[in-house]
Short mmCIF file of C-alpha atoms in Angstrom, two decimals:
data_model
loop_
_atom_site.label_atom_id
_atom_site.label_comp_id
_atom_site.label_asym_id
_atom_site.label_seq_id
_atom_site.Cartn_x
_atom_site.Cartn_y
_atom_site.Cartn_z
CA MET A 140 53.20 -17.50 -55.09
CA LEU A 141 56.43 -18.93 -56.21
CA PHE A 142 59.22 -20.01 -54.46
CA HIS A 143 62.20 -17.73 -55.81
CA ASN A 144 64.82 -19.43 -53.67
CA PHE A 145 65.04 -23.08 -52.73
CA LEU A 146 66.92 -22.66 -49.62
CA ALA A 147 68.69 -20.02 -47.78
CA THR A 148 71.41 -20.56 -45.10
CA SER A 149 72.60 -19.22 -41.61
CA GLU A 150 75.80 -18.05 -43.66
CA GLY A 151 74.19 -15.94 -46.11
CA THR A 152 74.12 -18.40 -49.16
CA LYS A 153 70.61 -18.72 -51.24
CA LEU A 154 70.04 -21.08 -53.79
CA PRO A 155 67.54 -20.56 -56.36
CA ALA A 156 64.50 -22.92 -56.82
CA LEU A 157 64.38 -24.90 -59.91
CA LYS A 158 60.93 -24.61 -60.68
CA SER A 159 61.05 -27.80 -63.04
CA PHE A 160 57.21 -28.06 -63.23
CA ARG A 161 56.29 -24.57 -63.68
CA LYS A 162 58.89 -24.60 -66.67
CA SER A 163 56.62 -27.53 -68.26
CA GLU A 164 53.24 -26.52 -67.22
CA LYS A 165 52.23 -25.17 -70.47
CA ARG A 166 53.76 -27.66 -72.32
CA LEU A 167 52.04 -30.51 -70.25
CA ALA A 168 48.47 -28.71 -70.52
CA LYS A 169 48.84 -28.22 -74.20
CA VAL A 170 49.67 -31.89 -74.66
CA SER A 171 46.66 -33.11 -72.23
CA ARG A 172 44.20 -30.95 -73.98
CA ARG A 173 45.02 -32.67 -77.39
CA LYS A 174 45.02 -35.86 -75.87
CA GLU A 175 41.73 -35.27 -74.54
CA LYS A 176 40.34 -34.19 -77.69
CA LYS A 177 41.30 -37.80 -79.47
CA ARG A 178 39.14 -40.55 -79.60
CA LYS A 179 39.93 -42.90 -76.55
CA GLY A 180 41.84 -46.24 -77.36
CA SER A 181 42.93 -44.19 -80.63
CA LYS A 182 46.65 -44.42 -81.84
CA ALA A 183 47.00 -40.76 -81.61
CA ARG A 184 45.51 -40.52 -78.04
CA ARG A 185 48.56 -43.52 -76.86
CA LYS A 186 51.04 -41.44 -78.56
CA LEU A 187 50.15 -38.16 -76.72
CA ALA A 188 50.11 -40.13 -73.71
CA LYS A 189 53.61 -41.30 -74.10
CA ARG A 190 54.80 -37.97 -74.73
CA GLN A 191 52.64 -36.55 -71.33
CA GLY A 192 54.45 -39.35 -69.51
CA ARG A 193 57.97 -38.58 -71.16
CA GLU A 194 57.40 -34.97 -69.83
CA HIS A 195 56.46 -35.74 -66.46
CA GLN A 196 59.43 -37.96 -66.28
CA ARG A 197 61.61 -35.11 -67.15
CA ILE A 198 60.36 -33.17 -64.54
CA ALA A 199 61.29 -36.07 -61.81
CA LYS A 200 64.76 -36.49 -63.04
CA ALA A 201 65.45 -32.47 -63.20
CA ARG A 202 64.11 -32.39 -59.26
CA LYS A 203 66.26 -35.53 -58.38
CA ASP A 204 69.39 -34.01 -60.25
CA HIS A 205 68.61 -30.62 -58.69
CA ALA A 206 68.13 -32.31 -54.72
CA PHE A 207 71.73 -34.49 -55.40
CA LYS A 208 73.63 -31.16 -57.07
CA THR A 209 72.44 -28.82 -54.03
CA ALA A 210 73.07 -31.89 -51.32
CA HIS A 211 76.56 -32.13 -52.72
CA GLU A 212 77.17 -28.40 -52.62
CA LEU A 213 76.16 -27.96 -49.26
CA VAL A 214 78.50 -31.11 -48.04
CA ARG A 215 81.07 -30.13 -49.74
CA THR A 216 81.50 -26.80 -47.58
CA GLY A 217 83.06 -29.25 -44.79
CA LYS A 218 80.36 -28.66 -42.22
CA LYS A 219 79.75 -31.78 -39.82
CA VAL A 220 75.95 -30.94 -38.89
CA PHE A 221 73.08 -29.68 -41.05
CA VAL A 222 69.78 -28.36 -39.55
CA HIS A 223 66.75 -27.94 -41.58
CA GLU A 224 63.02 -27.43 -41.16
CA ASP A 225 61.16 -30.36 -40.27
CA LEU A 226 58.03 -29.08 -42.22
CA ASN A 227 54.94 -31.03 -42.14
CA LEU A 228 54.75 -31.00 -46.32
CA LYS A 229 51.55 -33.02 -45.99
CA ALA A 230 49.74 -30.38 -43.84
CA LEU A 231 51.11 -27.35 -45.99
CA SER A 232 50.14 -28.60 -49.34
CA LYS A 233 46.75 -29.54 -48.37
CA ARG A 234 43.42 -27.43 -49.38
CA ASN A 235 41.78 -24.97 -47.17
CA LYS A 236 38.66 -25.81 -45.23
CA THR A 237 35.48 -24.59 -47.01
CA LYS A 238 33.10 -21.69 -45.24
CA GLN A 239 29.84 -21.12 -45.71
CA ASP A 240 27.13 -18.52 -44.63
CA GLU A 241 23.82 -19.28 -42.59
CA ASP A 242 22.22 -19.72 -46.03
CA GLY A 243 24.75 -22.08 -47.13
CA LYS A 244 26.70 -19.86 -49.44
CA PHE A 245 29.98 -20.77 -50.10
CA LEU A 246 32.41 -17.92 -48.63
CA PRO A 247 35.94 -16.94 -50.07
CA ASN A 248 38.29 -19.30 -48.23
CA GLY A 249 41.47 -18.36 -49.73
CA GLN A 250 41.80 -21.36 -51.87
CA THR A 251 42.24 -19.71 -55.07
CA ALA A 252 46.18 -18.19 -53.53
CA LYS A 253 46.47 -21.48 -51.67
CA SER A 254 46.40 -23.24 -54.48
CA GLY A 255 49.32 -21.45 -56.20
CA LEU A 256 51.29 -22.35 -53.11
CA ASN A 257 50.56 -25.55 -52.94
CA LYS A 258 51.93 -26.37 -56.33
CA SER A 259 54.84 -24.50 -55.42
CA TRP A 260 55.75 -26.88 -52.54
CA ASN A 261 55.13 -29.78 -54.50
CA ASP A 262 57.00 -28.52 -56.97
CA ALA A 263 59.95 -28.02 -54.75
CA ALA A 264 60.07 -31.41 -53.45
CA CYS A 265 61.63 -30.50 -50.19
CA GLY A 266 61.10 -33.92 -48.58
CA GLN A 267 62.88 -35.63 -51.66
CA PHE A 268 65.78 -32.91 -50.99
CA PHE A 269 65.72 -33.90 -47.25
CA ILE A 270 66.04 -37.43 -47.74
CA THR A 271 69.10 -37.02 -50.51
CA LEU A 272 70.96 -34.53 -48.33
CA GLU A 273 70.90 -37.20 -45.29
CA HIS A 274 72.11 -39.87 -47.67
CA ILE A 275 74.88 -37.81 -48.88
CA ALA A 276 75.73 -36.20 -45.40
CA ALA A 277 75.90 -39.54 -44.17
CA LYS A 278 78.43 -40.66 -46.55
CA ALA A 279 80.44 -37.66 -45.84
CA GLY A 280 80.43 -38.53 -41.69
CA ALA A 281 77.89 -35.58 -41.22
CA ARG A 282 75.06 -35.42 -39.63
CA VAL A 283 71.20 -33.71 -40.49
CA ILE A 284 68.76 -32.67 -37.82
CA ALA A 285 65.18 -31.90 -38.25
CA VAL A 286 63.92 -29.39 -35.91
CA THR A 287 60.40 -27.27 -35.22
CA PRO A 288 60.63 -24.08 -37.54
CA ALA A 289 57.97 -22.21 -34.84
CA TYR A 290 58.64 -18.55 -35.36
CA THR A 291 62.00 -18.73 -37.02
CA SER A 292 61.12 -16.89 -39.57
CA GLN A 293 59.67 -14.01 -37.51
CA LEU A 294 62.05 -13.23 -35.10
CA LEU A 295 64.77 -10.77 -35.55
CA ALA A 296 68.00 -13.02 -34.84
CA TYR A 297 70.20 -10.23 -33.16
CA ARG A 298 67.33 -8.33 -31.16
CA ASP A 299 64.86 -11.73 -30.47
CA GLU A 300 61.88 -9.37 -31.31
CA ILE A 301 58.89 -10.03 -33.88
CA VAL A 302 59.30 -7.74 -36.82
CA PHE A 303 58.32 -9.88 -39.59
CA THR A 304 54.52 -9.94 -39.06
CA ASP A 305 53.46 -10.16 -42.75
CA CYS A 306 54.29 -13.29 -44.58
CA ASP A 307 54.93 -10.50 -47.69
CA THR A 308 57.55 -8.94 -45.82
CA ARG A 309 60.68 -9.84 -47.12
CA PHE A 310 63.48 -7.51 -45.92
CA TYR A 311 63.60 -5.50 -42.55
CA TRP A 312 65.18 -2.02 -42.54
CA ASP A 313 67.20 -1.64 -39.32
CA ALA A 314 67.75 2.10 -38.99
CA GLU A 315 70.06 2.31 -36.20
CA LEU A 316 72.37 -0.40 -37.61
CA SER A 317 71.43 1.04 -41.35
CA LEU A 318 71.29 -2.85 -41.90
CA ASN A 319 68.62 -4.22 -44.41
CA VAL A 320 67.56 -7.84 -42.79
CA ASP A 321 67.04 -10.55 -45.81
CA ARG A 322 63.83 -12.57 -43.94
CA ASP A 323 64.81 -15.79 -45.58
CA ILE A 324 68.50 -15.76 -44.05
CA ASN A 325 67.46 -14.38 -41.00
CA ALA A 326 65.35 -17.38 -40.65
CA GLY A 327 67.97 -19.39 -41.57
CA ILE A 328 70.00 -18.25 -38.62
CA ASN A 329 67.34 -18.65 -36.16
CA ILE A 330 67.24 -22.51 -37.57
CA LYS A 331 70.80 -22.78 -36.95
CA ARG A 332 70.33 -21.46 -33.38
CA VAL A 333 67.36 -23.95 -32.56
CA GLY A 334 69.77 -26.83 -33.59
CA LEU A 335 72.46 -25.52 -31.54
CA GLY A 336 69.91 -24.75 -28.42
CA LEU A 337 69.98 -21.12 -28.62
CA PHE A 338 66.85 -20.14 -29.67
CA PRO A 339 64.69 -17.86 -26.94
CA THR A 340 61.33 -19.67 -25.39
CA LEU A 341 58.16 -17.83 -26.62
CA LYS A 342 55.02 -18.06 -25.04
CA ARG A 343 51.59 -16.49 -25.65
CA ARG A 344 50.43 -14.05 -23.24
CA LYS A 345 46.79 -12.09 -24.21
CA GLY A 346 46.96 -12.73 -27.75
CA ASN A 347 50.86 -11.49 -28.05
CA LEU A 348 54.09 -13.58 -28.33
CA VAL A 349 56.36 -13.03 -25.31
CA VAL A 350 60.02 -13.51 -25.49
CA GLY A 351 61.62 -15.94 -22.81
CA ASP A 352 64.96 -16.67 -22.09
CA SER A 353 67.25 -14.87 -24.85
CA THR A 354 70.58 -15.91 -25.59
CA THR A 355 71.14 -13.12 -28.33
CA ASN A 356 74.84 -12.17 -26.76
CA SER A 357 76.60 -15.03 -27.52
CA THR A 358 75.78 -15.52 -31.13
CA LEU A 359 75.32 -11.45 -31.49
CA LYS A 360 78.78 -10.77 -33.51
CA GLU A 361 78.59 -13.87 -35.82
CA VAL A 362 74.75 -12.89 -36.48
CA LEU A 363 75.79 -9.49 -37.51
CA GLU A 364 78.68 -10.27 -39.49
CA THR A 365 76.40 -12.63 -41.57
CA LEU A 366 73.57 -10.22 -42.23
CA ARG A 367 76.19 -7.11 -43.05
CA ALA A 368 78.01 -9.60 -45.49
CA CYS A 369 74.75 -10.20 -47.63
CA GLN A 370 73.46 -6.76 -47.46
CA LYS A 371 71.24 -5.66 -50.42
CA PRO A 372 70.76 -2.28 -51.35
CA THR A 373 69.13 0.04 -49.28
CA PRO A 374 65.59 1.14 -49.49
CA THR A 375 64.77 4.45 -51.05
#
């Protein structure tokens, strides 16, 4: 799985992912294979090891530069408060637990797909970006707040209904309003609502999510204006 977008804001802006490691992956693998074929301690192996190190340095510098440029772009909007997801990055990028049947045979556990996702999480370097954003925002007199993202990517921001139940569903077509809702932007709006204390309470009853106190009326107009302003072509 690839991250096509680095972030989506509550105002409808989406910034692309850098994917610095993905772009260098083949080159790194080629250098690594060549290095492993060389005799340990040889001049040729040391030369390839230095080349491998320089490639990793380029990736690290590209990530740092991307984090600073993105943070500056956000801070230049003049906002005084920035709210983002409080992500448990360590848990998100760890391996799935192994599964075994009664005979001790290993069963599919989804690790192949998870490995690709883990690589994308690490490549995005979200933790580094959050630290950079906090530093730059503080210099501009702004605040950065991390909030719990529970259910923000599933709940439709202007109706408080769970519609994004499948992770592969990136858009929701609202036939009644002729509105094509982008999942990432919708989640960005919900993250803002959490920061403002306007996100509804959700509880599980008999396995189903139930929306409690809703505050959609106070944000309905703003949310719909944002979603209409960033419309994608209607599905056919």
